[in-house]
Coordinates of C-alpha atoms and ligand atoms in Angstrom, one line a residue:
X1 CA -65.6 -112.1 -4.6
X2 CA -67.7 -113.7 -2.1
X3 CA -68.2 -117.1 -2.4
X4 CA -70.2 -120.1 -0.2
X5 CA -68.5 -123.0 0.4
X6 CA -70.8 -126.0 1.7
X7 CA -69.9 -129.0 4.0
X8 CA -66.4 -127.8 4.7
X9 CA -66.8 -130.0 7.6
X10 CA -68.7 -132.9 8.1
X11 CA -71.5 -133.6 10.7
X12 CA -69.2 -135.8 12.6
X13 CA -66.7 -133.0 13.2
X14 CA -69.5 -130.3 13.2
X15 CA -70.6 -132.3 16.1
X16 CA -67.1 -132.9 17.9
X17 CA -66.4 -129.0 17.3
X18 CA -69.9 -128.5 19.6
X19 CA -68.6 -131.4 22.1
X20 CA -65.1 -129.6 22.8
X21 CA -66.8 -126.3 23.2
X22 CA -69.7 -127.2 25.5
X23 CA -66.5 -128.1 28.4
X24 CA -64.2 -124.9 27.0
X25 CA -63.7 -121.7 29.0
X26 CA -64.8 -119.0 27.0
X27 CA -63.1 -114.8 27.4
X28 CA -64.0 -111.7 26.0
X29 CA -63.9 -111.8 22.6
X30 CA -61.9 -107.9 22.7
X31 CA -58.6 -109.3 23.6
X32 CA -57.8 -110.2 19.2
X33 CA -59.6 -106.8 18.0
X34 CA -57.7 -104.0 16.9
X35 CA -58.8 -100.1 18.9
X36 CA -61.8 -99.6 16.3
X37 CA -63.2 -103.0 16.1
X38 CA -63.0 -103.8 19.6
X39 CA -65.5 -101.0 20.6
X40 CA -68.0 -102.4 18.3
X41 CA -67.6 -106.1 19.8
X42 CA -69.2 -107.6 22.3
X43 CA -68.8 -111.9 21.9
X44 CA -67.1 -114.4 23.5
X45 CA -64.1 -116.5 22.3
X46 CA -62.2 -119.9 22.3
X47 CA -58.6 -118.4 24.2
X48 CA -56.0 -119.0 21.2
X49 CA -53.6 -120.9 23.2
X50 CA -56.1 -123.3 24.9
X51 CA -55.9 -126.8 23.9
X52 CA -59.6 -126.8 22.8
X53 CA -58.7 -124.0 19.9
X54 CA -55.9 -126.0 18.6
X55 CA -57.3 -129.0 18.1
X56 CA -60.7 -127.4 16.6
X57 CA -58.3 -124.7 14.8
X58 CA -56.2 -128.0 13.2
X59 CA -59.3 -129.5 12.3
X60 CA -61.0 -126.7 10.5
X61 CA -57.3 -125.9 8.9
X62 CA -56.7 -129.7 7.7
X63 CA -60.3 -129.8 6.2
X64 CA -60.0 -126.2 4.2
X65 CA -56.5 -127.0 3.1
X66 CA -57.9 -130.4 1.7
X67 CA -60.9 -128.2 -0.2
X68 CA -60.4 -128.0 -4.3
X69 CA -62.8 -124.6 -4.4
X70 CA -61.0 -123.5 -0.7
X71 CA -57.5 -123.8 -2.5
X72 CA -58.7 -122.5 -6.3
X73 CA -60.6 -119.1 -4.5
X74 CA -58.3 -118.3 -2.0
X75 CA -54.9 -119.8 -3.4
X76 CA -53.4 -119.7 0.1
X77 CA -50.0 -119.0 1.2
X78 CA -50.3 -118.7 4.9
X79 CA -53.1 -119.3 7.5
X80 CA -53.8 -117.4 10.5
X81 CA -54.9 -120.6 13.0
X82 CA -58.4 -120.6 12.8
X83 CA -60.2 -119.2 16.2
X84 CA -63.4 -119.7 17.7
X85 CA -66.1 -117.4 19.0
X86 CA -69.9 -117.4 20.4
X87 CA -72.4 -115.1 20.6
X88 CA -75.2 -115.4 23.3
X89 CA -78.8 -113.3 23.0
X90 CA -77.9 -109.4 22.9
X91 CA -74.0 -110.2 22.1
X92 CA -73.3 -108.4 18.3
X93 CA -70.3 -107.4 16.3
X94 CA -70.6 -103.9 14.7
X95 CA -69.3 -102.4 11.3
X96 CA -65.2 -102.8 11.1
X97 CA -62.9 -104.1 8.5
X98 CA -60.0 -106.9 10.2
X99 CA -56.8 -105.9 10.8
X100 CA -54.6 -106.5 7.9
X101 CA -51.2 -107.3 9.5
X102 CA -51.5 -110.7 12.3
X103 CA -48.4 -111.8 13.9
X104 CA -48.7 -115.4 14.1
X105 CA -49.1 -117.0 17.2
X106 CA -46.6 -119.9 17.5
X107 CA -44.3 -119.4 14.0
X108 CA -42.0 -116.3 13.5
X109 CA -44.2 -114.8 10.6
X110 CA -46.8 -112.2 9.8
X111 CA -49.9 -113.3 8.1
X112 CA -51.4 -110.3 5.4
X113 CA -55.3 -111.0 5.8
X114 CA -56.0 -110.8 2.5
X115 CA -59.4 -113.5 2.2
X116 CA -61.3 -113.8 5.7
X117 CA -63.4 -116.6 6.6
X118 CA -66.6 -117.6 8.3
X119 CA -67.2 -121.3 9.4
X120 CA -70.9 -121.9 10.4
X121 CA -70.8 -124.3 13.3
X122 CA -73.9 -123.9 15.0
X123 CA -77.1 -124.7 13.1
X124 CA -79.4 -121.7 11.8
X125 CA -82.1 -123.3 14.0
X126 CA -80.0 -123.0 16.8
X127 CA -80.2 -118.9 17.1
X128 CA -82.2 -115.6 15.9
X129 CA -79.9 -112.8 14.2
X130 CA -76.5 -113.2 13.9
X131 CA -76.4 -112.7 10.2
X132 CA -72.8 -112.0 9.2
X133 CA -73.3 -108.8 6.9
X134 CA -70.8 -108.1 4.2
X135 CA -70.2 -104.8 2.1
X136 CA -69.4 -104.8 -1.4
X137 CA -69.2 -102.0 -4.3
X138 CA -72.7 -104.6 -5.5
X139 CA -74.1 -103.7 -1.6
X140 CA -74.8 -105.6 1.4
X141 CA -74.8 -109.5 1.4
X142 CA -76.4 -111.4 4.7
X143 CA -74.8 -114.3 5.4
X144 CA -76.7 -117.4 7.4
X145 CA -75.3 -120.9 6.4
X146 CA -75.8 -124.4 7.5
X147 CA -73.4 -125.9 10.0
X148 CA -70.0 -127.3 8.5
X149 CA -70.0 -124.3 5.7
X150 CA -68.5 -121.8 4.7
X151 CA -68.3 -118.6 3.3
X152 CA -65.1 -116.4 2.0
X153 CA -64.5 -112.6 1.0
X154 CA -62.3 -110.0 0.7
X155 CA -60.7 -108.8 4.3
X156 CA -60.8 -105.4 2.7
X157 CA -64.6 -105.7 3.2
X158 CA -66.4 -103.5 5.7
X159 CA -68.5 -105.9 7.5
X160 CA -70.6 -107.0 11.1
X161 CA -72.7 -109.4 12.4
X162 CA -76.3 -108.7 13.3
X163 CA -77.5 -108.8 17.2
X164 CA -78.2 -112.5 18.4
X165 CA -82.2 -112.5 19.8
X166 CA -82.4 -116.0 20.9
X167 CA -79.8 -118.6 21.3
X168 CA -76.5 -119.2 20.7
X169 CA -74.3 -118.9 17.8
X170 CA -70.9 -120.2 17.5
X171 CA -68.7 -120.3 14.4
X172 CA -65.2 -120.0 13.3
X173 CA -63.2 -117.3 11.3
X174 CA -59.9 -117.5 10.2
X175 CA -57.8 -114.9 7.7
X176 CA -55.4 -116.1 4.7
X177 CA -52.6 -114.6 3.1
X178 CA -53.1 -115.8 -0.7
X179 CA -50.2 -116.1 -3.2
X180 CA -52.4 -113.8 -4.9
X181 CA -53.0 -110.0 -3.0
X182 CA -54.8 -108.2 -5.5
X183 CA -58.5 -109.6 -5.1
X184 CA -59.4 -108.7 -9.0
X185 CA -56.4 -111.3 -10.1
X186 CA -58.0 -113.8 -7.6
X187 CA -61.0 -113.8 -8.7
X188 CA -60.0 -113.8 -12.6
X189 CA -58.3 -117.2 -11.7
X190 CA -60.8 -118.7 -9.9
X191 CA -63.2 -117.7 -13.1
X192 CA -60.4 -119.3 -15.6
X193 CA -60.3 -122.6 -13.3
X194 CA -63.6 -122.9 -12.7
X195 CA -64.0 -122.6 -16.6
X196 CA -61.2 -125.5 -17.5
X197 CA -63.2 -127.5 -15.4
X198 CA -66.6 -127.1 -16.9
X199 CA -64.6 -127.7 -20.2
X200 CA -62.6 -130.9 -19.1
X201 CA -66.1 -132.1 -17.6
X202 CA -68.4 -131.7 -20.3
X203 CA -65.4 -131.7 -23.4
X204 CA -62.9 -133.8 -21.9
X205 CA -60.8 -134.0 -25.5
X206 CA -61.0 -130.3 -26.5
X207 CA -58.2 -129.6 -28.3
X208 CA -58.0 -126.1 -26.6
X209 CA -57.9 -127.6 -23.6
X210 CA -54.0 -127.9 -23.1
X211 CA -53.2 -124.3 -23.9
X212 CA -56.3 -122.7 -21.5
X213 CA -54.5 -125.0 -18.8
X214 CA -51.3 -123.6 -19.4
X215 CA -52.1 -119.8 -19.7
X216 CA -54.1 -120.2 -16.2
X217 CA -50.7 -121.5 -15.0
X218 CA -48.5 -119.2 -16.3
X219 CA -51.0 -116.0 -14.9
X220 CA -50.5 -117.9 -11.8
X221 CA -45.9 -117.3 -12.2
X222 CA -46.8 -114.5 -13.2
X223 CA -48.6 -112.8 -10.2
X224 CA -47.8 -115.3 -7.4
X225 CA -46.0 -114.0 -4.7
X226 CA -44.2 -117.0 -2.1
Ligands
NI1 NI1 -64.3 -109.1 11.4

């Protein structure tokens, strides 16, 4: 399931993300990629252990956490802190899928990347190409949103983004773990919530109501993994 996610962050912090990054010292984008994806990328990114991708990385991880359609899609169990990367005019990321085991950085765990994410922090304005392109068994999905959203999919996705021909783009990704691995059990309870939401909205006193909100809670026990 792929799924758009708009004004994840507002203008404000779109704007402070730009501020912090205009003063930041940007490195070679190949020092995170695993052996196959890091011959296919050529970008520029936000050192992980710099100040300037912590506080962004808090930011961007406060504001998804606090997101109902974030936590309802993605039901997350464990973030990878977020990281930051540009691409100038002629920079491109080719076809890869992401790694699927991350140590984490500062705690003692590993992080499955089950969703991955794509924050849009420049403007589409701002930049030519840079389309983030996503395979799926329906095709291939181009991905160009407006600063401050963002868009989700499977990490088992083959995917790359398209050569930049003018400007600059910069954006975010991050990967999730999700209580729930398989992506066909995600994407049934995101259907059933979205669904019970519709319902309480539009038939706030259906009688049916209590019982659809239990069996959506009881899928969840039953396939959650802590
Ligand atoms: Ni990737």
């Amino acid at each position: 399931m792929m799924l758009h996610i708009p004004q994840v962050l507002t203008a404000e912090q779109v704007a402070r993300c730009k501020d912090v990054m205009v003063r930041a010292g940007w490195v070679d984008g190949n020092i995170t990629a695993g052996h196959q994806a890091g011959r296919v990328k050529n970008n520029l990114q936000l050192p992980e252990d710099s100040a300037e991708a912590r506080e962004l990385g808090e930011m961007v991880r406060g504001a998804v956490m606090r997101h109902p359609m974030f936590m309802s899609a993605v039901l997350p169990l464990q973030l990878y802190p977020p990281m930051f990367n540009r691409y100038d005019a002629g920079m491109t990321f080719g076809e890869h899928i992401d790694n699927a085991i991350r140590t984490h950085p500062v705690q003692p765990v590993r992080v499955r990347t089950d969703v991955s994410s794509t924050l849009f922090i420049s403007s589409p304005d701002d930049y030519d190409g840079g389309e983030l392109v996503v395979e799926d068994t329906y095709g291939s999905h181009s991905v160009k949103l407006p600063a401050g959203d963002l868009v989700i999919y499977p990490a088992t996705s083959l995917h790359h983004v398209t050569p930049i021909t003018r400007g600059s783009r910069i954006g975010c990704f991050f990967w999730t773990q999700s209580m729930i691995r398989d992506v066909s059990h995600r994407t049934m309870l995101f259907d059933l919530d979205m669904a019970i939401i519709g319902l309480t909205r539009d038939v706030p006193d259906h009688p049916s109501l209590p019982a659809l909100t239990g069996h959506y809670h009881n899928l969840l026990r039953q396939w959650a993994e802590m």
